[in-house]
PDB file of C-alpha atoms in Angstrom:
ATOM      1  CA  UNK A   1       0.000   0.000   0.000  1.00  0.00           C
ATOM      2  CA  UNK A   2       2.920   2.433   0.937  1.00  0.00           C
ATOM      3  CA  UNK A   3       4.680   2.129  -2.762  1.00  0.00           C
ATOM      4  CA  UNK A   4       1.328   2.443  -4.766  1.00  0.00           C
ATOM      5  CA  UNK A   5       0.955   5.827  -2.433  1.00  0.00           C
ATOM      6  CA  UNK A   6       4.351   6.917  -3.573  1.00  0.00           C
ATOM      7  CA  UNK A   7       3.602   5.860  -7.640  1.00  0.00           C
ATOM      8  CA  UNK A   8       0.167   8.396  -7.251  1.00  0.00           C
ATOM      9  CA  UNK A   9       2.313  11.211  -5.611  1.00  0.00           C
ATOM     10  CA  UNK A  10       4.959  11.084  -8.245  1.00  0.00           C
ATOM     11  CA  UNK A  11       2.812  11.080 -10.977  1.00  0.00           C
ATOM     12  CA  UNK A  12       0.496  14.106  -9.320  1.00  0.00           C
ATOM     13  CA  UNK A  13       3.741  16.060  -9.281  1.00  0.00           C
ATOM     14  CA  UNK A  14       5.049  15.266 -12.865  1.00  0.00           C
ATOM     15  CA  UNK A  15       1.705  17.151 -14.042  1.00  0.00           C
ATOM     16  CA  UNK A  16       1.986  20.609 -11.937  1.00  0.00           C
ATOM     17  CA  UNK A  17       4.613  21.573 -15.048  1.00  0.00           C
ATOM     18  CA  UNK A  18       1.483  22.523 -16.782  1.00  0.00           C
ATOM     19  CA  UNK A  19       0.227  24.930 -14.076  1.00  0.00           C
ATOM     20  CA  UNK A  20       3.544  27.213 -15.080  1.00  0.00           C
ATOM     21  CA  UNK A  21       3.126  26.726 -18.885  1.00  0.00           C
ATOM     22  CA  UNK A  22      -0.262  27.730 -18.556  1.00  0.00           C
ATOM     23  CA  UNK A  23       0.921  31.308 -16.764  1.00  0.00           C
ATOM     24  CA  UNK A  24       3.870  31.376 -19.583  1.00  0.00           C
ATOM     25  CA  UNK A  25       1.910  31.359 -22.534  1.00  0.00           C
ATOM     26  CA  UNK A  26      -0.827  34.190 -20.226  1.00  0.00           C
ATOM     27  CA  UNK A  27       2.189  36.618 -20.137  1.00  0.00           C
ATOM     28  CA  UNK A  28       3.294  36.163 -23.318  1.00  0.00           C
ATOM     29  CA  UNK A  29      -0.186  36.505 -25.293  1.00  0.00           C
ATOM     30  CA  UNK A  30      -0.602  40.095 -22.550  1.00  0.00           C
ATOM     31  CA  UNK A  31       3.047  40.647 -24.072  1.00  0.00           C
ATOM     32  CA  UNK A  32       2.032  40.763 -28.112  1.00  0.00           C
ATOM     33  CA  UNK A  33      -0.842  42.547 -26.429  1.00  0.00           C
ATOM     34  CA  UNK A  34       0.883  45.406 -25.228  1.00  0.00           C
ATOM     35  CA  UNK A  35       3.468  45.464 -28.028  1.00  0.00           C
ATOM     36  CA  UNK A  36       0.458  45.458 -30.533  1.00  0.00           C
ATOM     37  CA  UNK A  37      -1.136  48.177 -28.871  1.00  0.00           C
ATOM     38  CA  UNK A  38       2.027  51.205 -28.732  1.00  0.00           C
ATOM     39  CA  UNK A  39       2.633  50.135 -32.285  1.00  0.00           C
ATOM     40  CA  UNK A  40      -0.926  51.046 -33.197  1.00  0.00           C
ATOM     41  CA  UNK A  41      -0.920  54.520 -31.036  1.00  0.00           C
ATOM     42  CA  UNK A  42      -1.833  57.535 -33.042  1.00  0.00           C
ATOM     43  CA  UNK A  43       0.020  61.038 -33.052  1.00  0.00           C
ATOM     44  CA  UNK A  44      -2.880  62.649 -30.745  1.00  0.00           C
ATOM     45  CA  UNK A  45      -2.338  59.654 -27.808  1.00  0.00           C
ATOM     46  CA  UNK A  46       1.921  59.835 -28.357  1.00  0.00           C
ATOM     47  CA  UNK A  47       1.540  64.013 -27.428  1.00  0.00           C
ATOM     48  CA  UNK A  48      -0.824  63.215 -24.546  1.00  0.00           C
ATOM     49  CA  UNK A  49       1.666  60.878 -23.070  1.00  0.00           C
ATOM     50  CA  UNK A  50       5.020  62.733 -23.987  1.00  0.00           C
ATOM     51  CA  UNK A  51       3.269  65.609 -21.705  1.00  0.00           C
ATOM     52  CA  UNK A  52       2.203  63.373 -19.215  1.00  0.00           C
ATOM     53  CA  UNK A  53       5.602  61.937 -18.564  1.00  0.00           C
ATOM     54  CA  UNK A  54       6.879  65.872 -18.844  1.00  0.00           C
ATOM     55  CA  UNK A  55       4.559  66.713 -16.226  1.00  0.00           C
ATOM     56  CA  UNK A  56       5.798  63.564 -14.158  1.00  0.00           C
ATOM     57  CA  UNK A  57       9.013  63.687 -14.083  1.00  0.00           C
ATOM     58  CA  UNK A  58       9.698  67.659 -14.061  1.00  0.00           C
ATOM     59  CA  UNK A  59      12.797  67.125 -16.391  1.00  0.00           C
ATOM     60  CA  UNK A  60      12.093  69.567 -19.754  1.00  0.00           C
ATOM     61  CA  UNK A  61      13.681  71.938 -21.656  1.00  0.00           C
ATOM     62  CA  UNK A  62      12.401  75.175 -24.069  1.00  0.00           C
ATOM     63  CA  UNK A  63      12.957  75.499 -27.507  1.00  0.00           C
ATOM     64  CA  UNK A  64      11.868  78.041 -29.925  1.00  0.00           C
ATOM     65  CA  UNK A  65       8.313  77.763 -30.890  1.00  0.00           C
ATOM     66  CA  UNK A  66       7.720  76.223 -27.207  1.00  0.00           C
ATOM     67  CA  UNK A  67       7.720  73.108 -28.364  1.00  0.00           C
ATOM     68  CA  UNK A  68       8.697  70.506 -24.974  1.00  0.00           C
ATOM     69  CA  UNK A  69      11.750  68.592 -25.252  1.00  0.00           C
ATOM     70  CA  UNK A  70      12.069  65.983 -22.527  1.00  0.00           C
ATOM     71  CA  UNK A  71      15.724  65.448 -21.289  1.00  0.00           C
ATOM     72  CA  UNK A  72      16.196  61.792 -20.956  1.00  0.00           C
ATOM     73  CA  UNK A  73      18.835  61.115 -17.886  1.00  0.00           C
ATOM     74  CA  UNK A  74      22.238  59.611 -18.743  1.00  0.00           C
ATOM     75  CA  UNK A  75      22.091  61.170 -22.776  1.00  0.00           C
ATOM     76  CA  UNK A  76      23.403  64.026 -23.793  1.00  0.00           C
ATOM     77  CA  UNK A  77      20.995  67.284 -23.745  1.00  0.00           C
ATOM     78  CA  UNK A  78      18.815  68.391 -26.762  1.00  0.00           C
ATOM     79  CA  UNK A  79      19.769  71.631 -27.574  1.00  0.00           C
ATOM     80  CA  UNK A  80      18.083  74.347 -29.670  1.00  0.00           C
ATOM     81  CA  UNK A  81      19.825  75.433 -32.859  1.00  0.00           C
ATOM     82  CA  UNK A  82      22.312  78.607 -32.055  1.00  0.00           C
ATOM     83  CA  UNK A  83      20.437  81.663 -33.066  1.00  0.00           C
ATOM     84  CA  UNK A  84      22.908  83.620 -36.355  1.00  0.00           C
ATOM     85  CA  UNK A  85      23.938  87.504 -35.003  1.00  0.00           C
ATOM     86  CA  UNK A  86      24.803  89.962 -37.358  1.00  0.00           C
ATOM     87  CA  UNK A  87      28.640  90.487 -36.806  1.00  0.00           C
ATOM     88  CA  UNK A  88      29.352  93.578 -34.921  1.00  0.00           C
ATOM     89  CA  UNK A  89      31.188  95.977 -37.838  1.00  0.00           C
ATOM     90  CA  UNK A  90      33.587  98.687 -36.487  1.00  0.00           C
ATOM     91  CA  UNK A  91      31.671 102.048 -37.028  1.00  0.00           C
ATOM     92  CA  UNK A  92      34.361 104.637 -38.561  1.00  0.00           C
ATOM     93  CA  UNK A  93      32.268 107.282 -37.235  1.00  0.00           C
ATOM     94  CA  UNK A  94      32.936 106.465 -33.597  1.00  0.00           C
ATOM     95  CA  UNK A  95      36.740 106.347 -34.402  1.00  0.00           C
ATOM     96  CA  UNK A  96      36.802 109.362 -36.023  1.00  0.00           C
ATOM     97  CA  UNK A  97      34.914 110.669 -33.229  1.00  0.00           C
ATOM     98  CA  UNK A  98      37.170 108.719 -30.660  1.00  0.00           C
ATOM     99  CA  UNK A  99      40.468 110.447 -32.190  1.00  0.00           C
ATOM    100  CA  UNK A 100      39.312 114.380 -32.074  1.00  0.00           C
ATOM    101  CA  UNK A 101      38.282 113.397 -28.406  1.00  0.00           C
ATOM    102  CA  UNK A 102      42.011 112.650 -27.287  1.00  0.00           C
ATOM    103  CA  UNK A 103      43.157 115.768 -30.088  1.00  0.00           C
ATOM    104  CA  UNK A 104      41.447 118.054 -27.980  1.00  0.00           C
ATOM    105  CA  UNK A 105      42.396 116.901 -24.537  1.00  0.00           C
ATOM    106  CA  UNK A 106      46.402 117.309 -26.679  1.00  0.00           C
ATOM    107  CA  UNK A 107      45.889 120.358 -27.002  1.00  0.00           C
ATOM    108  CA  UNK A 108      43.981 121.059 -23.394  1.00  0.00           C
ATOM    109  CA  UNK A 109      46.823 119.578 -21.838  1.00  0.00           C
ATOM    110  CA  UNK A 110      49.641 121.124 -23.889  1.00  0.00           C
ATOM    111  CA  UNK A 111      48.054 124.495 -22.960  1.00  0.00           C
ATOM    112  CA  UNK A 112      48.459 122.730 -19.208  1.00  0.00           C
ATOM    113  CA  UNK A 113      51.720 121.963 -19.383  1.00  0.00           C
ATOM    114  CA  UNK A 114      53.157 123.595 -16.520  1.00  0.00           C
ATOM    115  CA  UNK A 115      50.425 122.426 -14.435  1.00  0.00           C
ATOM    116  CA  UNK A 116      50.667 118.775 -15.450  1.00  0.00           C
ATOM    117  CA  UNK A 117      54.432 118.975 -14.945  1.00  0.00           C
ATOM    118  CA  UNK A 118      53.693 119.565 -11.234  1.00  0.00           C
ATOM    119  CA  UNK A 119      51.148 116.756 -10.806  1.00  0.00           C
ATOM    120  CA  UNK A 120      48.016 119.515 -10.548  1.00  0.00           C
ATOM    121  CA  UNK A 121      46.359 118.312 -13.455  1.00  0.00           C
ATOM    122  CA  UNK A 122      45.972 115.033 -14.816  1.00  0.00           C
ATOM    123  CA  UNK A 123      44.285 113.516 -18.246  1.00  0.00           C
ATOM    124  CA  UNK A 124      41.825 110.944 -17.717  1.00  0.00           C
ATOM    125  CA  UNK A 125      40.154 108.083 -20.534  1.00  0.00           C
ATOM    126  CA  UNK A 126      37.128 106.224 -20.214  1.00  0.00           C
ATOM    127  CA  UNK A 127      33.985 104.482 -21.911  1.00  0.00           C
ATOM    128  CA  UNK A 128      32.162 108.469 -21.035  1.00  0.00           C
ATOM    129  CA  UNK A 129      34.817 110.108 -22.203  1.00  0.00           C
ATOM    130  CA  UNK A 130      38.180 112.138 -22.159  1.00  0.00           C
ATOM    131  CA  UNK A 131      38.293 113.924 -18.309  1.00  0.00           C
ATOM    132  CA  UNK A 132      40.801 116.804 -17.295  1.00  0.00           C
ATOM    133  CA  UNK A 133      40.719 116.669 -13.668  1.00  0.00           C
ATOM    134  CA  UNK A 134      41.682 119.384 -11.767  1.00  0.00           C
ATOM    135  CA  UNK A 135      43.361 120.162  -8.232  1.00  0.00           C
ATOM    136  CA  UNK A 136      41.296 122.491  -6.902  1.00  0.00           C
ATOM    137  CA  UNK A 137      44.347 124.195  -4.990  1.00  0.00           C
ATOM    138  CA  UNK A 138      45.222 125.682  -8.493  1.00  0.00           C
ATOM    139  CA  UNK A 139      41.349 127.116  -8.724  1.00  0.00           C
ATOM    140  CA  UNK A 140      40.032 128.011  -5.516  1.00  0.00           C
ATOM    141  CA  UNK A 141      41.233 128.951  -2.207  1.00  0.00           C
ATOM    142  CA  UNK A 142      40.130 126.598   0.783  1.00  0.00           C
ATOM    143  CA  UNK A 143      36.167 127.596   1.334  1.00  0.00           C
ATOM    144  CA  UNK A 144      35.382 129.861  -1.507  1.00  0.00           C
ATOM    145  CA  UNK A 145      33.956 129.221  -4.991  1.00  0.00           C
ATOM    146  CA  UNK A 146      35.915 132.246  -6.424  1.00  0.00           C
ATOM    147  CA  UNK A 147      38.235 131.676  -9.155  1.00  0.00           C
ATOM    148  CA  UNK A 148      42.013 133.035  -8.157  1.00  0.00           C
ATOM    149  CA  UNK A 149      43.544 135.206 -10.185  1.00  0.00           C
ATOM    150  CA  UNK A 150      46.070 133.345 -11.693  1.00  0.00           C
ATOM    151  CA  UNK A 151      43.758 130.353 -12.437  1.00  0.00           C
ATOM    152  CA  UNK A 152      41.378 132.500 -15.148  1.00  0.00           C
ATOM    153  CA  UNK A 153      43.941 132.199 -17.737  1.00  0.00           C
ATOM    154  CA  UNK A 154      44.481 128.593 -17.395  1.00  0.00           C
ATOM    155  CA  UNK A 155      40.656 128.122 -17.542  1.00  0.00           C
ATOM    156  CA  UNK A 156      40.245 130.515 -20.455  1.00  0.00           C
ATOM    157  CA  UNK A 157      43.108 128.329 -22.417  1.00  0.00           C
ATOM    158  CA  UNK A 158      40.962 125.198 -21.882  1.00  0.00           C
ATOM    159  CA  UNK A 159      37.475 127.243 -23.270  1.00  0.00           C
ATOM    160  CA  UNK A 160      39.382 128.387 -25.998  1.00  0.00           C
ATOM    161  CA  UNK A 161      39.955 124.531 -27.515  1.00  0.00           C
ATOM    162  CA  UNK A 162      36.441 123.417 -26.153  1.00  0.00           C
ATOM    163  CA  UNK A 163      34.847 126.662 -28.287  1.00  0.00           C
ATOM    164  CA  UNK A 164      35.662 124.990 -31.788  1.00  0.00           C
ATOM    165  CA  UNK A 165      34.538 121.415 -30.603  1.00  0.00           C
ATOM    166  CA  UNK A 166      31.001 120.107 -30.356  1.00  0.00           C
ATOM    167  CA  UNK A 167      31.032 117.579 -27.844  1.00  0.00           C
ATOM    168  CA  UNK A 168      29.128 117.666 -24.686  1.00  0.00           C
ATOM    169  CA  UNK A 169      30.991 119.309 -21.487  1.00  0.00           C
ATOM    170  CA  UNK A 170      30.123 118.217 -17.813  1.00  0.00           C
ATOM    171  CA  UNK A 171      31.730 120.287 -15.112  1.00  0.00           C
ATOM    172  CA  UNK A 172      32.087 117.948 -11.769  1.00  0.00           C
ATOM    173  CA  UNK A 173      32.476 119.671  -8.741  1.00  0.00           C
ATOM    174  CA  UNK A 174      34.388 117.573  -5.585  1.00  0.00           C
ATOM    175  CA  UNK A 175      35.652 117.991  -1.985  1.00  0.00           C
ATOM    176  CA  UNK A 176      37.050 116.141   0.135  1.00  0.00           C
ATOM    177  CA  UNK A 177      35.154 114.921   3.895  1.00  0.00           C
ATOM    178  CA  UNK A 178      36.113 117.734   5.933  1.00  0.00           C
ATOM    179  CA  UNK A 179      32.668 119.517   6.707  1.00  0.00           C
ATOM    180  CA  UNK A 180      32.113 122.973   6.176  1.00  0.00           C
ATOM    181  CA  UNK A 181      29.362 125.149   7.686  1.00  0.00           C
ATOM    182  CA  UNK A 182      28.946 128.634   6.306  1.00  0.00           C
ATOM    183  CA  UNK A 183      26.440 131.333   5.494  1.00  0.00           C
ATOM    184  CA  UNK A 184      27.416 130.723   1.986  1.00  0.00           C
ATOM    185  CA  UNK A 185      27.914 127.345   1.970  1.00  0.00           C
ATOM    186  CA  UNK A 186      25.926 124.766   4.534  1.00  0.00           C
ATOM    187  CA  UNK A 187      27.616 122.052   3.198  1.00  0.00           C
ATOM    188  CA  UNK A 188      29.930 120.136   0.632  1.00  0.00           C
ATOM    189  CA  UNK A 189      26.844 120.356  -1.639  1.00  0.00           C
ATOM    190  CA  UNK A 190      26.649 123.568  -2.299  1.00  0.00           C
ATOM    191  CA  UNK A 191      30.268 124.512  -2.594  1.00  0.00           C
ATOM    192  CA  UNK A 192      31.281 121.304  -4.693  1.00  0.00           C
ATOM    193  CA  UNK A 193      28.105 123.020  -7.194  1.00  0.00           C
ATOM    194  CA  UNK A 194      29.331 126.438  -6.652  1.00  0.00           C
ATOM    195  CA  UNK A 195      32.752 125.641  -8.083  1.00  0.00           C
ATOM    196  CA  UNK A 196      31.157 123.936 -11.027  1.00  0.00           C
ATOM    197  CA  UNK A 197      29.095 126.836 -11.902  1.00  0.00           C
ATOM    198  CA  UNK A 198      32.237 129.180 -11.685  1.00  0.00           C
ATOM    199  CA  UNK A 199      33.892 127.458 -14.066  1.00  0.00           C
ATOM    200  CA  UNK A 200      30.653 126.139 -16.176  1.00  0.00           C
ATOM    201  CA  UNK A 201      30.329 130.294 -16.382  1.00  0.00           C
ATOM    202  CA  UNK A 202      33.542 130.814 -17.235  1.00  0.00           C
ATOM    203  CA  UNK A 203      33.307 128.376 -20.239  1.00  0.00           C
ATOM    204  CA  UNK A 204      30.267 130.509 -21.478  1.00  0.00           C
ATOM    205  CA  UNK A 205      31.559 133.558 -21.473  1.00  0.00           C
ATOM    206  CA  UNK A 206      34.440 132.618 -23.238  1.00  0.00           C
ATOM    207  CA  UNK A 207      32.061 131.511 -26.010  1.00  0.00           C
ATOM    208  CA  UNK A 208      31.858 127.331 -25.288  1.00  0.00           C
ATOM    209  CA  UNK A 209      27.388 127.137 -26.162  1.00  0.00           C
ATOM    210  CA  UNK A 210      25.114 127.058 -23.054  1.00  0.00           C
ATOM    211  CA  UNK A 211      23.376 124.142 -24.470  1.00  0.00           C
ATOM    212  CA  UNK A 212      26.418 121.770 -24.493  1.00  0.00           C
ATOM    213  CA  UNK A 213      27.418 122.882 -20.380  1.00  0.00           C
ATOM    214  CA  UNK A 214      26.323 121.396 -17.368  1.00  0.00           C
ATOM    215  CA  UNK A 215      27.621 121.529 -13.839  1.00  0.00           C
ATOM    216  CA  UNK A 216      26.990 118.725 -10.873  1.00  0.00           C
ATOM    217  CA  UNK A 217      28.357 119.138  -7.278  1.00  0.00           C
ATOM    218  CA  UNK A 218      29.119 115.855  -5.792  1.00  0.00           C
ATOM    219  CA  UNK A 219      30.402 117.288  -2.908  1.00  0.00           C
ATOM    220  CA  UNK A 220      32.162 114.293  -0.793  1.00  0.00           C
ATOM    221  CA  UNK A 221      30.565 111.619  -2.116  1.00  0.00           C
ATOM    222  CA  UNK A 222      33.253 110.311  -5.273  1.00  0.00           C
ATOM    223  CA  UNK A 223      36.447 110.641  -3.141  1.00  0.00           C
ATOM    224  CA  UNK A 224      39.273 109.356  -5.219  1.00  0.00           C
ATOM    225  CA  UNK A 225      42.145 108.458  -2.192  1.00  0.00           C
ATOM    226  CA  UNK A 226      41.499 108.130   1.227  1.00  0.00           C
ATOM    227  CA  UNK A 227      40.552 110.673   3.201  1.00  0.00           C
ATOM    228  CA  UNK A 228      42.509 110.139   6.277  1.00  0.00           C
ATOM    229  CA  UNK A 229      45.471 111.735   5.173  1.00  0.00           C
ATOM    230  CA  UNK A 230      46.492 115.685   3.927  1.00  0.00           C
ATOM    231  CA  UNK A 231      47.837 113.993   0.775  1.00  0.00           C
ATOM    232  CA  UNK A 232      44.455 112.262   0.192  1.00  0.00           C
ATOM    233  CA  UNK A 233      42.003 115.026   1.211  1.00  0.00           C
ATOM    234  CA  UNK A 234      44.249 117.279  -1.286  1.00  0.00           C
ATOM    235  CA  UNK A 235      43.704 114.571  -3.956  1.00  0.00           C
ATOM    236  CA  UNK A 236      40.068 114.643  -3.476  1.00  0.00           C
ATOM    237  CA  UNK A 237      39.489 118.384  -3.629  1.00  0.00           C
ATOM    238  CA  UNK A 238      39.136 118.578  -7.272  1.00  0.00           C
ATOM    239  CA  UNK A 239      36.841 120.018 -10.208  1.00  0.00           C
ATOM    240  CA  UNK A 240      36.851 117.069 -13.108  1.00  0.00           C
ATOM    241  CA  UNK A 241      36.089 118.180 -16.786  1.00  0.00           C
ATOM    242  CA  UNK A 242      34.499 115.680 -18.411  1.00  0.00           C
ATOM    243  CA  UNK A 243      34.477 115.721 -22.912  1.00  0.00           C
ATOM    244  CA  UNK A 244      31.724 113.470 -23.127  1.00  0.00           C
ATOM    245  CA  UNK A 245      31.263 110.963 -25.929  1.00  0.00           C
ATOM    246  CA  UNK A 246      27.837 110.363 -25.938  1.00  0.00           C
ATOM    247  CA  UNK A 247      25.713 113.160 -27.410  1.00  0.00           C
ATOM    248  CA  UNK A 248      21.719 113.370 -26.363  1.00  0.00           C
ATOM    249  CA  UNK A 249      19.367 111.360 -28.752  1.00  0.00           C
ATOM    250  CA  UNK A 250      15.961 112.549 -30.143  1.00  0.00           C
ATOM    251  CA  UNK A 251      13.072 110.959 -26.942  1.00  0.00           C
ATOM    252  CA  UNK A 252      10.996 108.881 -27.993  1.00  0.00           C
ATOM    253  CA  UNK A 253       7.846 108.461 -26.647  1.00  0.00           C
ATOM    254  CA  UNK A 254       6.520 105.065 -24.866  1.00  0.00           C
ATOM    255  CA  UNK A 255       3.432 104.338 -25.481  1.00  0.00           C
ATOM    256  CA  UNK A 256       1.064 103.076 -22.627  1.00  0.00           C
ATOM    257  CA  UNK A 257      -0.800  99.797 -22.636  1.00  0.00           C
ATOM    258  CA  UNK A 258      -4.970  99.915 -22.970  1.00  0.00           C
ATOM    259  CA  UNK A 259      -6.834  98.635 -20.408  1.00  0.00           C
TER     260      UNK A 259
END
C-alpha cells in the first residue's frame, strides 16, 4: 500500500509543469498585447503621453516655438539650434569721433603743461569720455567758490579749444570729507556746485554754447584716495572736466498699454 501511495504522488507532481506553462503562454499573449497596442498609437495619444511623462518627471527643456523637449537622464541634452547675429562691424564714425576726443584733450593739456608737470592736473580716458581733472588748490582757495587770479587764464586756455569742438561738457564739482558750515555754503553740496558753476560760467563767457554745459556738485561723495590723510584730502578736492562721448538722442515716446 505504501509504494502504490508513492507511484500516485509522483505522478500528481510530474503534471503541476502545466500549471507554469499555462501562466507562460498568459504573459506572453498580454506581451504581443501590449506590443500590438504602442505600435498602433496615433500622433494625438503619443503628445498626450510625452506631456504626461513631462509633467511627471519635471525634467524639460524650451525650444523656440515652445515646443517641450524631454531630457532623458544619462544622454546628452537636446539643444536648440544657435540663433545667427549679425557680426558687430567697427563704425568709422565712432573712431573718427574717438580720435578728435584725445586731439582736444592734446591740445587742453599742452596748454596745461606747466600744471601737469607739477602733478596739478591730470588727463583721464574712459567708456564716457576724455576727463581733465583738476586740483582744486590751483582754482580756488580753501572755502570759496571764487576763481584766483592766476587760475582765469588757465581756464580761459581750456574754453578756448572746447569753443571749436562740439562735444558735450560736464563740469564735476568735488571735496574732500572735511565739513564745512557757512552762510554761503551749509555744506559740501553747495560749494562742490558752486565751483562747477564758476567754471561752467567761465566756459560761457568765453564763447563754449550754453546748451552743451552742465555743472553737478558731488560734494564728498566720489572721493578718489582716502581721506585720512592731507595727501588724500588734497587729492580729493578737485573740479573734473568731463568731454563726453555720448551726445543726447531725439526721446521717444513710450506708449502706454490699454486697459
Amino acid at each position: 500500500m505504501a509504494r502504490r501511495r508513492r507511484r500516485e504522488e509522483e505522478h500528481e507532481n510530474l503534471e503541476r509543469w502545466l500549471v507554469s506553462y499555462a501562466d507562460f503562454i498568459t504573459l506572453l499573449f498580454a506581451f504581443f498585447v501590449v506590443m500590438y497596442a504602442i505600435s498602433s498609437v496615433n500622433e494625438g495619444k503619443y503628445k498626450v503621453l510625452s506631456n504626461a511623462l513631462v509633467n511627471a518627471f519635471k525634467n524639460q527643456t524650451a525650444q523656440p516655438g515652445g515646443q517641450p523637449i524631454v531630457t532623458i537622464q544619462g544622454a546628452p541634452p537636446v539643444t536648440a539650434p544657435p540663433i545667427a547675429k549679425p557680426d558687430k562691424l567697427p563704425d568709422p564714425r565712432k573712431a573718427e569721433q574717438r580720435q578728435r576726443m584725445k586731439n582736444i584733450a592734446d591740445e587742453i593739456m599742452a596748454a596745461l603743461q606747466p600744471l601737469v608737470a607739477q602733478g596739478k592736473v591730470r588727463l583721464l580716458e574712459t567708456s564716457r569720455g576724455v576727463t581733465i581733472e583738476i586740483n582744486d588748490s590751483v582754482l580756488f582757495q580753501p572755502g570759496y567758490a571764487k576763481l584766483q587770479a592766476e587760475s582765469v587764464s588757465a581756464m580761459r586756455a581750456i574754453a578756448a579749444v572746447l569753443t571749436h569742438a562740439d562735444f558735450p561738457i560736464i563740469v564735476e564739482g568735488h571735496t574732500d570729507n572735511m565739513p564745512i558750515a557757512t552762510a554761503q555754503f551749509p555744506s559740501n553740496w553747495e560749494l562742490s556746485a558752486m565751483r562747477a558753476t564758476t567754471v561752467l560760467r567761465l566756459f560761457n563767457d568765453a564763447g563754449v554754447g550754453a546748451e552743451r554745459l552742465t555743472a553737478i556738485g558731488y560734494g564728498e561723495t566720489r572721493p578718489v584716495e582716502t581721506n585720512t590723510t592731507l595727501e588724500g584730502r588734497a587729492r580729493n578736492r578737485r573740479v573734473s572736466i568731463l568731454i563726453e562721448s555720448s551726445r543726447p538722442e531725439e526721446p521717444t515716446e513710450l506708449a502706454g498699454e490699454a486697459h
